Amino acid sequence: MKRTSLIFILFLLEVLPSKAQLAPSIIPAPMQLQMDTGYFLIDKQVSLHLPAGAEELKPTVNFFIHAMQEVSGLQLPINKPATRQIALVMDKNLNLKEEGYQLIVTPGKITIHASSKAGVLYAFQSLLQTLPQVRTNAALRVPCMRINDEPRFAWRGMHLDVSRHFFSPAVVKNYIDLMAMYKMNTFHWHLVDDQGWRIEIKKYPKLTGIGAWRVDQTNLVWGSRPQAKPGEDPSYGGYYTQDQIKDIVAYAAQRNITVVPEIEMPGHVASAIAGYPELSCTGEFQLPLTGGNYTNMSSNYCAGKDAVFNFLQDVLTEVMNIFPSTYIHIGGDEVDKAPWKKCALCQARIKKEGLKNEDELQSYFMKRIEKFIISKKRKMIGWDEILEGGLAPEAAVMSWRGEAGGIEAAKMNHYVVMTPGNPCYFDHYQAGPEGEPLAIGGFNTLKKVYDYEPIPKELNATNRKYVLGAQGNVWTEFITTAEHLEYMVLPRMLALAETVWSPAANKNWDDFNRRIQYHFRAFDQKGLHYSPGNYTVDIRPESKEGKLTVSLSTEIPAARIYYTTDGSLPNASATLYERPIPVNNSILLKAVTIQNGKLMNLRPAEQAFTAHKAFGSTVTYEKMPSKYYPANGPNSLTDGIRGKAAAGKFWHGFNGNDLVATVDMGTVKEISTILLGCFQNYGDWIFFPSSVSFETSEDGKQFIAAGTVKTDISPETRGGMVKDFKVKLPVTKARFVRVTAKVIEACPPGHPGAGKPAWLFADEIVVE
Ligand code: ACM
Ligand code: ZN
């Protein structure tokens, strides 16, 4: 070789990056990660090097040694002469948040810098995610790289309801292990609810003696379980002894997880009342609830009895003795205040304290409890209902009914944790719902969780710092086994972990999907149950200039969509979806996702489109529908999709105002019927309009009345139902159709929302 070319090659080696190594699949993505060339080999020549006096690191180090032994079969020696080292450096001046760490991998050494036990643990967790998660025969190589990492938020929470279904201490520990793997640090343990009291309170043994046990109806769907009858065997249940809880709290602490206990009050406590009936307003005896059937049961503590507060102080004293967490969660959600309205003692309290109403009575309740919690040097947190009637002076708020409560509290300089039902409720569907296990409802997909931004736009720079973080909530009305629990949490918790840990600017859905494959493999190898992600095909109509098209999508970037329009079952020989599909007549569209030749849906997504003369026409509204029920914009009223008898995505909702919509069919047509499809559901505050009027016009200026239809169904009628408000007219020439649907004045007397604005729901204006 000529000398010049050798120099040239050496030059190239210097300046060109050698083949870049693929970044490891660490979830949550580190704040900064820089790949280098080469790798650190894990073999018998490696020793773990610990700094002197690192006694407090022992459990963390033992965790790592144990994990390494699982995947490598090697027991890493500590501080022994060795060719290569994994060295731990404790550095109080590290320029990272307390839970942060630095991980530097070179061929000869892995160095971990951290200022705390938590940082060391998280460095270990990241390191473990560069290796296989189970024992294989492959050489164990950690790619050379440099990581600087710290969490974005301090509260990285997962909640678990153990009242609706009881989960053993072993299952709870597995849950904690999963949380720790993904750097989640707060376990919100929902220990008390109507259907079971799960924490031993030594002073009140009947809380668990009676309140933890119910008649076993696990074979029935939650809402259809009959109430217990006297004499039936209360054989379902369980509770945690204080010793078991101390053990779990310590187990969690070793994994940098704070356990925040939730002791519900003043509502959702039928289980406590089953043990101690004198705590309710009526004092009447009741059997523990078996499921979602509340008829004639007391669910609240009486806010008028001082004995209730003495009882709760005793309970909280025992709770605080076994839970060292700063925050104590006192629930506060969904209190049905009707029993307080009827109770002489509650009313006497309202009078004596100068309170305006029952909302203020709840506020009084919470403030009195907060005072006690603060006296014990702890802080109170509760669901966002604790804002109603006035927030306790130092309380933190957990925002679950959307983000409004969190925004309001943060603006008042109170700390908040964001757990909006959409997308933070992991008891909701994550795909399907066809082919998914029965869930309480909702549709919180992996991508929705991934895309969640915990800091609402409404908060300014000052208020933002009150957002402690976010949390995934797992209510267990429909989750009865450990396997099902894993399935609901995996993989959504991984998406949430990245949301609460990684800098917002680093989030990348495609890259997350690449990295998650490693975790899916690990779940398979470990026998963990998980959803493979949301392959459900989303069918989205869109009309432009009077033409309707349908676009199909799935959340999984690598998947391909195949569809049919004749109702037959699609497979890989059906039409591959490439661009929006024009729809000109009635079709039944079915679509599936196929990845690597494998059909990913148990059942196809499907949607019928019914053509009519206004199909695809432009609609203008006088007042837009609620932002919560936008369907696909105004043209949803002419997309040929009829809504189902459930408040879902194809309905337009109007809260307290009329629907006034004008349809432009583009050209003058001969028409003879017009209808508006509507929905009513008493329980959801949705009622048929009192009347619907129709008008037609050729020029869009002069409208001629075409008839009015009044509802023939009382707003008092229970259950979900759909109705077409339809007029027949003599054959008429029209280009424009105007529909005015009058919302009823208010929710009817006797309804929980009596006197408050009612909802009006509509799905389609059909013109023939
Ligand atoms: C809640 O979901 N009731 C807090
Ligand atoms: Zn009372």
PDB file of C-alpha atoms in Angstrom, residues 189-314:
ATOM      1  CA  TRP A 189     -52.306   2.325  47.611  1.00  0.00           C
ATOM      2  CA  HIS A 190     -56.109   2.614  47.590  1.00  0.00           C
ATOM      3  CA  LEU A 191     -56.785   0.643  50.764  1.00  0.00           C
ATOM      4  CA  VAL A 192     -60.330   1.691  51.589  1.00  0.00           C
ATOM      5  CA  ASP A 193     -63.509   1.743  49.551  1.00  0.00           C
ATOM      6  CA  ASP A 194     -67.128   0.680  49.741  1.00  0.00           C
ATOM      7  CA  GLN A 195     -66.478  -2.949  48.863  1.00  0.00           C
ATOM      8  CA  GLY A 196     -63.629  -3.709  51.245  1.00  0.00           C
ATOM      9  CA  TRP A 197     -61.520  -2.228  54.057  1.00  0.00           C
ATOM     10  CA  ARG A 198     -58.029  -3.653  53.545  1.00  0.00           C
ATOM     11  CA  ILE A 199     -55.794  -2.296  56.307  1.00  0.00           C
ATOM     12  CA  GLU A 200     -55.630  -3.681  59.837  1.00  0.00           C
ATOM     13  CA  ILE A 201     -56.515  -1.012  62.411  1.00  0.00           C
ATOM     14  CA  LYS A 202     -55.829  -2.422  65.839  1.00  0.00           C
ATOM     15  CA  LYS A 203     -58.243  -0.149  67.688  1.00  0.00           C
ATOM     16  CA  TYR A 204     -61.156  -1.016  65.375  1.00  0.00           C
ATOM     17  CA  PRO A 205     -60.911  -4.730  64.550  1.00  0.00           C
ATOM     18  CA  LYS A 206     -64.347  -4.868  62.908  1.00  0.00           C
ATOM     19  CA  LEU A 207     -63.063  -2.692  60.031  1.00  0.00           C
ATOM     20  CA  THR A 208     -61.336  -5.779  58.722  1.00  0.00           C
ATOM     21  CA  GLY A 209     -63.205  -8.404  60.757  1.00  0.00           C
ATOM     22  CA  ILE A 210     -66.407  -7.415  58.948  1.00  0.00           C
ATOM     23  CA  GLY A 211     -65.489  -4.725  56.419  1.00  0.00           C
ATOM     24  CA  ALA A 212     -62.874  -6.797  54.572  1.00  0.00           C
ATOM     25  CA  TRP A 213     -65.222  -9.658  53.694  1.00  0.00           C
ATOM     26  CA  ARG A 214     -68.126  -9.874  51.297  1.00  0.00           C
ATOM     27  CA  VAL A 215     -70.272 -12.494  49.624  1.00  0.00           C
ATOM     28  CA  ASP A 216     -68.246 -13.874  46.718  1.00  0.00           C
ATOM     29  CA  GLN A 217     -69.774 -12.860  43.403  1.00  0.00           C
ATOM     30  CA  THR A 218     -66.555 -12.614  41.428  1.00  0.00           C
ATOM     31  CA  ASN A 219     -68.201 -14.644  38.659  1.00  0.00           C
ATOM     32  CA  LEU A 220     -70.657 -11.788  38.002  1.00  0.00           C
ATOM     33  CA  VAL A 221     -69.976  -8.483  36.276  1.00  0.00           C
ATOM     34  CA  TRP A 222     -69.427  -5.725  38.841  1.00  0.00           C
ATOM     35  CA  GLY A 223     -72.627  -3.737  38.285  1.00  0.00           C
ATOM     36  CA  SER A 224     -74.891  -6.773  38.203  1.00  0.00           C
ATOM     37  CA  ARG A 225     -73.908  -8.294  41.547  1.00  0.00           C
ATOM     38  CA  PRO A 226     -76.937  -8.547  43.827  1.00  0.00           C
ATOM     39  CA  GLN A 227     -76.596  -7.141  47.309  1.00  0.00           C
ATOM     40  CA  ALA A 228     -75.756  -9.613  50.042  1.00  0.00           C
ATOM     41  CA  LYS A 229     -78.568 -11.228  51.977  1.00  0.00           C
ATOM     42  CA  PRO A 230     -78.358 -11.982  55.696  1.00  0.00           C
ATOM     43  CA  GLY A 231     -76.926 -15.454  56.259  1.00  0.00           C
ATOM     44  CA  GLU A 232     -74.899 -15.609  53.024  1.00  0.00           C
ATOM     45  CA  ASP A 233     -71.261 -16.520  53.516  1.00  0.00           C
ATOM     46  CA  PRO A 234     -68.934 -13.478  53.255  1.00  0.00           C
ATOM     47  CA  SER A 235     -66.045 -15.520  51.864  1.00  0.00           C
ATOM     48  CA  TYR A 236     -64.369 -13.080  49.448  1.00  0.00           C
ATOM     49  CA  GLY A 237     -61.851 -10.579  50.667  1.00  0.00           C
ATOM     50  CA  GLY A 238     -58.734 -10.124  52.712  1.00  0.00           C
ATOM     51  CA  TYR A 239     -56.666  -7.398  54.245  1.00  0.00           C
ATOM     52  CA  TYR A 240     -53.067  -6.554  55.049  1.00  0.00           C
ATOM     53  CA  THR A 241     -51.870  -6.835  58.615  1.00  0.00           C
ATOM     54  CA  GLN A 242     -49.774  -3.951  59.872  1.00  0.00           C
ATOM     55  CA  ASP A 243     -46.737  -6.233  59.808  1.00  0.00           C
ATOM     56  CA  GLN A 244     -47.368  -7.103  56.176  1.00  0.00           C
ATOM     57  CA  ILE A 245     -47.747  -3.426  55.363  1.00  0.00           C
ATOM     58  CA  LYS A 246     -44.500  -2.514  57.128  1.00  0.00           C
ATOM     59  CA  ASP A 247     -42.775  -5.223  55.108  1.00  0.00           C
ATOM     60  CA  ILE A 248     -44.216  -3.878  51.834  1.00  0.00           C
ATOM     61  CA  VAL A 249     -43.359  -0.278  52.731  1.00  0.00           C
ATOM     62  CA  ALA A 250     -39.745  -1.325  53.423  1.00  0.00           C
ATOM     63  CA  TYR A 251     -39.641  -3.403  50.234  1.00  0.00           C
ATOM     64  CA  ALA A 252     -40.819  -0.380  48.268  1.00  0.00           C
ATOM     65  CA  ALA A 253     -38.368   1.969  50.002  1.00  0.00           C
ATOM     66  CA  GLN A 254     -35.474  -0.257  48.883  1.00  0.00           C
ATOM     67  CA  ARG A 255     -36.708   0.372  45.356  1.00  0.00           C
ATOM     68  CA  ASN A 256     -36.972   4.143  45.850  1.00  0.00           C
ATOM     69  CA  ILE A 257     -40.748   3.919  46.032  1.00  0.00           C
ATOM     70  CA  THR A 258     -42.786   5.887  48.551  1.00  0.00           C
ATOM     71  CA  VAL A 259     -46.059   4.244  49.465  1.00  0.00           C
ATOM     72  CA  VAL A 260     -48.860   6.787  49.840  1.00  0.00           C
ATOM     73  CA  PRO A 261     -51.816   5.186  51.614  1.00  0.00           C
ATOM     74  CA  GLU A 262     -55.320   6.264  50.690  1.00  0.00           C
ATOM     75  CA  ILE A 263     -57.818   6.175  53.515  1.00  0.00           C
ATOM     76  CA  GLU A 264     -61.046   7.250  51.798  1.00  0.00           C
ATOM     77  CA  MET A 265     -63.410   9.684  53.466  1.00  0.00           C
ATOM     78  CA  PRO A 266     -66.052  10.997  53.841  1.00  0.00           C
ATOM     79  CA  GLY A 267     -67.704   8.896  51.070  1.00  0.00           C
ATOM     80  CA  HIS A 268     -66.923   5.479  49.593  1.00  0.00           C
ATOM     81  CA  VAL A 269     -66.816   3.952  53.083  1.00  0.00           C
ATOM     82  CA  ALA A 270     -69.715   1.466  53.156  1.00  0.00           C
ATOM     83  CA  SER A 271     -67.132  -1.109  54.311  1.00  0.00           C
ATOM     84  CA  ALA A 272     -66.325   0.881  57.463  1.00  0.00           C
ATOM     85  CA  ILE A 273     -70.032   1.393  58.132  1.00  0.00           C
ATOM     86  CA  ALA A 274     -70.621  -2.363  57.812  1.00  0.00           C
ATOM     87  CA  GLY A 275     -68.255  -2.763  60.792  1.00  0.00           C
ATOM     88  CA  TYR A 276     -69.340   0.338  62.716  1.00  0.00           C
ATOM     89  CA  PRO A 277     -72.864   1.440  61.650  1.00  0.00           C
ATOM     90  CA  GLU A 278     -72.820   4.296  64.179  1.00  0.00           C
ATOM     91  CA  LEU A 279     -70.386   6.145  61.873  1.00  0.00           C
ATOM     92  CA  SER A 280     -73.105   6.820  59.269  1.00  0.00           C
ATOM     93  CA  CYS A 281     -75.902   9.378  59.421  1.00  0.00           C
ATOM     94  CA  THR A 282     -78.636   6.785  59.924  1.00  0.00           C
ATOM     95  CA  GLY A 283     -76.651   4.428  62.156  1.00  0.00           C
ATOM     96  CA  GLU A 284     -78.422   1.537  60.467  1.00  0.00           C
ATOM     97  CA  PHE A 285     -76.773  -1.866  60.149  1.00  0.00           C
ATOM     98  CA  GLN A 286     -75.730  -2.930  56.636  1.00  0.00           C
ATOM     99  CA  LEU A 287     -73.912  -5.839  55.035  1.00  0.00           C
ATOM    100  CA  PRO A 288     -70.692  -5.222  53.078  1.00  0.00           C
ATOM    101  CA  LEU A 289     -71.308  -4.324  49.440  1.00  0.00           C
ATOM    102  CA  THR A 290     -70.643  -7.087  46.927  1.00  0.00           C
ATOM    103  CA  GLY A 291     -70.170  -4.895  43.868  1.00  0.00           C
ATOM    104  CA  GLY A 292     -71.484  -1.803  42.165  1.00  0.00           C
ATOM    105  CA  ASN A 293     -75.014  -1.945  43.596  1.00  0.00           C
ATOM    106  CA  TYR A 294     -75.501   0.893  46.081  1.00  0.00           C
ATOM    107  CA  THR A 295     -79.280   1.005  46.488  1.00  0.00           C
ATOM    108  CA  ASN A 296     -80.248   2.104  49.999  1.00  0.00           C
ATOM    109  CA  MET A 297     -76.752   1.677  51.418  1.00  0.00           C
ATOM    110  CA  SER A 298     -74.866   4.197  53.520  1.00  0.00           C
ATOM    111  CA  SER A 299     -71.621   5.138  51.884  1.00  0.00           C
ATOM    112  CA  ASN A 300     -70.719   8.258  53.897  1.00  0.00           C
ATOM    113  CA  TYR A 301     -69.501   9.064  57.350  1.00  0.00           C
ATOM    114  CA  CYS A 302     -71.812  11.444  59.191  1.00  0.00           C
ATOM    115  CA  ALA A 303     -70.188  14.879  59.183  1.00  0.00           C
ATOM    116  CA  GLY A 304     -72.226  15.941  62.200  1.00  0.00           C
ATOM    117  CA  LYS A 305     -70.833  13.434  64.706  1.00  0.00           C
ATOM    118  CA  ASP A 306     -67.643  14.270  66.587  1.00  0.00           C
ATOM    119  CA  ALA A 307     -67.229  10.542  67.185  1.00  0.00           C
ATOM    120  CA  VAL A 308     -66.533  10.170  63.446  1.00  0.00           C
ATOM    121  CA  PHE A 309     -63.590  12.579  63.683  1.00  0.00           C
ATOM    122  CA  ASN A 310     -62.263  10.848  66.799  1.00  0.00           C
ATOM    123  CA  PHE A 311     -62.490   7.529  64.965  1.00  0.00           C
ATOM    124  CA  LEU A 312     -60.681   8.927  61.901  1.00  0.00           C
ATOM    125  CA  GLN A 313     -57.932  10.469  64.023  1.00  0.00           C
ATOM    126  CA  ASP A 314     -57.387   7.090  65.672  1.00  0.00           C
TER     127      ASP A 314
END
